[in-house]
Structure formats: structure tokens, C-alpha cells
Short mmCIF file of C-alpha atoms in Angstrom, two decimals:
data_model
loop_
_atom_site.label_atom_id
_atom_site.label_comp_id
_atom_site.label_asym_id
_atom_site.label_seq_id
_atom_site.Cartn_x
_atom_site.Cartn_y
_atom_site.Cartn_z
CA ASP I 1 0.00 0.00 0.00
CA GLY I 2 1.16 3.52 -0.72
CA GLY I 3 1.65 5.82 2.19
CA ILE I 4 3.91 7.53 4.66
CA THR I 5 5.56 5.77 7.54
CA GLN I 6 7.11 7.31 10.60
CA SER I 7 9.10 5.48 13.16
CA PRO I 8 9.13 4.99 16.00
CA LYS I 9 5.62 5.82 17.27
CA TYR I 10 6.96 6.79 20.70
CA LEU I 11 10.47 7.95 21.49
CA PHE I 12 12.09 8.83 24.78
CA ARG I 13 15.39 10.61 25.09
CA LYS I 14 17.43 12.21 27.79
CA GLU I 15 17.93 15.93 27.76
CA GLY I 16 20.99 16.95 25.76
CA GLN I 17 20.87 14.02 23.34
CA ASN I 18 20.27 14.39 19.63
CA VAL I 19 17.56 12.17 18.19
CA THR I 20 16.57 11.38 14.60
CA LEU I 21 12.98 10.76 13.52
CA SER I 22 12.40 8.69 10.45
CA CYS I 23 9.97 9.48 7.62
CA GLU I 24 9.57 7.39 4.47
CA GLN I 25 7.04 7.69 1.65
CA ASN I 26 6.32 5.49 -1.36
CA LEU I 27 3.86 7.85 -3.01
CA ASN I 28 6.48 9.18 -5.43
CA HIS I 29 5.86 12.66 -4.06
CA ASP I 30 8.41 15.37 -4.71
CA ALA I 31 7.72 17.44 -1.61
CA MET I 32 8.08 16.42 2.02
CA TYR I 33 7.41 18.34 5.20
CA TRP I 34 7.98 18.17 8.93
CA TYR I 35 5.51 19.69 11.38
CA ARG I 36 5.33 19.92 15.11
CA GLN I 37 2.09 19.88 17.06
CA ASP I 38 1.78 21.05 20.66
CA PRO I 39 -1.40 20.95 22.78
CA GLY I 40 -3.83 23.66 21.70
CA GLN I 41 -1.66 24.58 18.76
CA GLY I 42 -1.99 23.99 15.09
CA LEU I 43 0.64 22.34 12.96
CA ARG I 44 3.76 24.43 12.76
CA LEU I 45 6.18 23.90 9.88
CA ILE I 46 9.74 22.97 10.82
CA TYR I 47 11.38 22.18 7.47
CA TYR I 48 10.29 21.28 3.98
CA SER I 49 11.89 19.91 0.85
CA GLN I 50 10.59 20.15 -2.68
CA ILE I 51 13.40 18.26 -4.36
CA VAL I 52 16.18 15.87 -3.46
CA ASN I 53 19.25 17.50 -1.93
CA ASP I 54 17.39 20.72 -1.23
CA PHE I 55 15.37 21.85 1.76
CA GLN I 56 14.10 25.06 3.30
CA LYS I 57 13.50 26.28 6.82
CA GLY I 58 9.93 26.60 8.00
CA ASP I 59 8.60 28.79 10.78
CA ILE I 60 10.31 27.01 13.69
CA ALA I 61 13.53 25.50 12.30
CA GLU I 62 15.82 26.45 15.19
CA GLY I 63 17.21 23.40 16.95
CA TYR I 64 16.31 21.03 14.10
CA SER I 65 18.12 19.69 11.06
CA VAL I 66 17.07 17.60 8.06
CA SER I 67 18.50 15.85 5.02
CA ARG I 68 16.96 14.79 1.72
CA GLU I 69 19.37 12.36 0.08
CA LYS I 70 16.60 10.25 -1.41
CA LYS I 71 13.19 11.16 -2.75
CA GLU I 72 11.53 8.67 -0.43
CA SER I 73 13.19 9.73 2.82
CA PHE I 74 13.24 12.93 4.87
CA PRO I 75 14.69 12.32 8.36
CA LEU I 76 14.45 14.98 11.03
CA THR I 77 17.09 15.40 13.73
CA VAL I 78 16.08 17.09 16.95
CA THR I 79 19.27 18.52 18.37
CA SER I 80 20.18 19.45 21.92
CA ALA I 81 19.78 23.09 20.87
CA GLN I 82 16.01 22.67 20.66
CA LYS I 83 14.76 24.12 23.94
CA ASN I 84 11.38 22.41 24.11
CA PRO I 85 11.66 19.21 22.07
CA THR I 86 8.84 17.27 23.71
CA ALA I 87 6.04 17.28 21.13
CA PHE I 88 4.14 15.30 18.53
CA TYR I 89 6.02 15.33 15.21
CA LEU I 90 4.26 14.84 11.90
CA CYS I 91 5.76 14.18 8.50
CA ALA I 92 3.83 14.85 5.30
CA SER I 93 4.34 14.64 1.56
CA SER I 94 2.66 16.08 -1.48
CA ALA I 95 2.84 16.10 -5.26
CA LEU I 96 3.69 19.50 -6.69
CA GLY I 97 2.29 21.15 -9.77
CA GLY I 98 -0.82 20.36 -11.76
CA SER I 99 -4.33 21.47 -11.01
CA GLY I 100 -4.59 19.69 -7.70
CA GLY I 101 -4.89 21.38 -4.39
CA TYR I 102 -1.43 20.43 -3.22
CA GLU I 103 -3.02 18.10 -0.73
CA GLN I 104 -0.55 16.89 1.85
CA PHE I 105 -0.65 13.33 3.08
CA PHE I 106 0.43 12.76 6.65
CA GLY I 107 2.19 9.96 8.45
CA PRO I 108 0.97 8.60 11.81
CA GLY I 109 3.30 10.81 13.81
CA THR I 110 6.05 10.31 16.41
CA ARG I 111 5.56 11.34 20.01
CA LEU I 112 8.93 12.51 21.34
CA THR I 113 9.38 12.88 25.07
CA VAL I 114 12.58 14.33 26.46
CA LEU I 115 13.21 13.39 30.07
CA ASP H 1 0.39 37.06 13.05
CA GLN H 2 -1.90 34.15 12.39
CA GLN H 3 -2.77 34.00 8.73
CA VAL H 4 -5.35 31.26 9.28
CA LYS H 5 -7.64 31.47 12.29
CA GLN H 6 -10.11 29.06 13.78
CA ASN H 7 -11.68 31.11 16.53
CA SER H 8 -13.73 28.35 18.10
CA PRO H 9 -11.55 25.87 20.03
CA SER H 10 -14.48 23.50 20.47
CA LEU H 11 -17.96 22.73 19.19
CA SER H 12 -20.58 20.34 20.53
CA VAL H 13 -23.40 19.07 18.31
CA GLN H 14 -26.18 16.53 18.65
CA GLU H 15 -26.03 13.46 16.42
CA GLY H 16 -28.02 13.98 13.21
CA ARG H 17 -27.76 17.76 13.32
CA ILE H 18 -25.50 20.00 11.25
CA SER H 19 -21.95 20.82 12.36
CA ILE H 20 -20.52 24.10 11.07
CA LEU H 21 -16.83 24.76 11.53
CA ASN H 22 -15.47 28.15 10.65
CA CYS H 23 -12.14 29.48 9.46
CA ASP H 24 -10.90 32.99 8.66
CA TYR H 25 -7.80 33.98 6.75
CA THR H 26 -5.94 37.19 6.13
CA ASN H 27 -3.90 36.58 2.98
CA SER H 28 -5.90 37.17 -0.20
CA MET H 29 -3.17 35.41 -2.21
CA PHE H 30 -4.10 31.94 -0.99
CA ASP H 31 -5.03 29.73 -3.95
CA TYR H 32 -6.76 26.88 -2.19
CA PHE H 33 -8.08 25.76 1.15
CA LEU H 34 -8.29 22.37 2.77
CA TRP H 35 -9.91 20.75 5.77
CA TYR H 36 -8.25 17.96 7.70
CA LYS H 37 -9.63 15.72 10.42
CA LYS H 38 -7.39 14.50 13.21
CA TYR H 39 -7.80 11.94 15.97
CA PRO H 40 -5.52 12.02 19.02
CA ALA H 41 -2.04 10.57 18.47
CA GLU H 42 -2.67 10.13 14.74
CA GLY H 43 -1.76 12.07 11.64
CA PRO H 44 -4.37 14.35 10.06
CA THR H 45 -6.42 12.92 7.22
CA PHE H 46 -7.58 15.00 4.30
CA LEU H 47 -11.31 15.68 4.11
CA ILE H 48 -12.12 18.18 1.41
CA SER H 49 -10.61 21.12 -0.42
CA ILE H 50 -11.72 24.12 -2.41
CA SER H 51 -9.99 26.28 -4.97
CA SER H 52 -10.11 30.04 -4.57
CA ILE H 53 -12.01 30.29 -7.85
CA LYS H 54 -14.96 28.38 -6.45
CA ASP H 55 -17.40 29.14 -3.66
CA LYS H 56 -18.64 25.66 -2.84
CA ASN H 57 -17.42 22.10 -2.96
CA GLU H 58 -19.39 19.11 -1.80
CA ASP H 59 -18.38 15.54 -1.02
CA GLY H 60 -20.99 13.35 0.59
CA ARG H 61 -21.85 14.69 4.02
CA PHE H 62 -19.13 17.34 3.81
CA THR H 63 -19.50 20.72 2.12
CA VAL H 64 -17.01 23.55 2.17
CA PHE H 65 -18.11 27.11 1.46
CA LEU H 66 -15.73 29.92 0.56
CA ASN H 67 -16.55 33.62 0.89
CA LYS H 68 -13.58 35.41 -0.61
CA SER H 69 -14.83 38.90 0.08
CA ALA H 70 -15.08 38.06 3.77
CA LYS H 71 -11.95 35.88 3.72
CA HIS H 72 -13.97 33.19 5.40
CA LEU H 73 -14.60 29.51 4.80
CA SER H 74 -16.73 27.00 6.58
CA LEU H 75 -17.11 23.24 6.70
CA HIS H 76 -20.61 21.83 7.01
CA ILE H 77 -21.15 18.25 8.12
CA VAL H 78 -24.68 16.95 7.60
CA PRO H 79 -25.82 14.82 9.30
CA SER H 80 -23.26 14.72 12.07
CA GLN H 81 -22.28 11.31 13.41
CA PRO H 82 -20.46 10.33 16.63
CA GLY H 83 -17.53 9.12 14.49
CA ASP H 84 -17.07 12.69 13.30
CA SER H 85 -15.82 13.63 16.76
CA ALA H 86 -12.25 14.80 16.20
CA VAL H 87 -10.16 17.94 15.81
CA TYR H 88 -10.69 19.69 12.49
CA PHE H 89 -7.93 21.82 10.98
CA CYS H 90 -8.38 24.41 8.31
CA ALA H 91 -5.38 24.99 6.04
CA ALA H 92 -4.58 27.44 3.27
CA GLY H 93 -1.98 27.27 0.55
CA GLY H 94 -0.46 29.24 -2.27
CA SER H 95 1.71 28.69 -5.31
CA GLN H 96 4.70 27.44 -3.33
CA GLY H 97 2.80 24.40 -2.12
CA ASN H 98 3.22 25.05 1.59
CA LEU H 99 0.18 24.96 3.83
CA ILE H 100 -0.61 27.21 6.76
CA PHE H 101 -2.79 25.60 9.39
CA GLY H 102 -5.22 27.01 11.89
CA LYS H 103 -5.12 25.87 15.50
CA GLY H 104 -8.04 23.50 15.08
CA THR H 105 -11.57 23.09 16.38
CA LYS H 106 -12.48 20.09 18.50
CA LEU H 107 -15.85 18.73 17.42
CA SER H 108 -17.86 16.54 19.77
CA VAL H 109 -20.92 14.83 18.35
CA LYS H 110 -23.16 13.52 21.11
CA PRO H 111 -25.44 10.52 20.55
#
């Protein structure tokens, strides 16, 4: 089945450690996105990539890093510089161009808890 | 500044009645608007979208209305069902493909 997978579902880390969240899609989408959701907040964009080997900062990129070495994969690293890393992280992908509405398809999310 | 606003954090509706979720936006350059439904600890799922050149789009029980002059859109769910209970996000997008999301409205449909 086509879709987006994120792993793991739950992740615990000690303060000061870097952690990498996985996101893979087999939808052949060009664009991929990382969002963060906090209680009572909408989805805030961390980073996005519209093509392999290129990515752009979103609204809250500080303390995060990404890579896009393959079209299917867009891992997110939460670094120790991120002051409030505990959150629900969502990865999404979309096809670009055409007459569609640029609908984004979301993965199931990763709940990161920093102890 | 929030470019996409959902001013009602929550909405409670009786089963079988109409649910109306509202969304306001500030940027007249948005090309399209989408509604997503989200259950706790899951990713959002796409519900329905509308292009800025239209004023209505319907899909089964879901209808989205767009009032460009008022920079306002709404999602109507008729009839509402208990399974519709979730958080609904409004999103708006432009030519770059990025979406800007509202903070969501939690809908509770009571049997």
C-alpha cells in the first residue's frame, strides 16, 4: 500500500541528546514536510523539501536539522539546541504542480518525550 | 500574526444535526483551502478542499463554502455522526505548495 511511515511511534530521550525521527514515503511525491504539534496549537512547519538534496526552513527550524538524500526519505534530527523538544512530530508529503490542491498526506506521527 | 484562524476551540453538536466549523484567513493570495480531520495521536487525514475560484465544494456529508470577500470559509457536516468527533484543521496554501494551518476546532458529536 502507498503511504507515509514514521518510526518509532513513541520515542524517549534524555535531555541533551540528539535524536533522529524517520519518515519514508512510497507515493512518489516530490515534496516532504515536517511539522510539530503542541497541545492547543496547530501544525507548525519545521522544514520542507521540494526536491532531493534541497530543503528550506519553516517557521520554527531552530534546533532542528534535516536531510533529503533520497526522494523517499526525509529524516528529522532534533538537536540538543532545541529548547522544548517534547512534542508530537508529523511528517507529510505532497505532489507538486498540476491542477490539484497540493493536498498533503500525513504519516501517523512520532511522540517525542525528552526526560 | 496568524494567517489562518479558527476562533472556536471547540464545538458540541447533537447526532443527526448540522456541524458548522469556521475558518478565517488574512492573505488574499491563498489559492486553495483544505480541511483535515485529526484523531488524538494520529496524523491528520484530508477531508475536502476548495480552490479560490470556487465558492462551494461538496463531497458526501461534507461541504465547504468559501466567501472570498469576507476571507472566510466553513465546513458543514450533515448529518453529524459520533464518528465525526475529532479535531478539524483548516489549512490554506499558495503557489509554493506550503500549507498554513489554523489551531483547530475540537468537534464533539453527542449521541
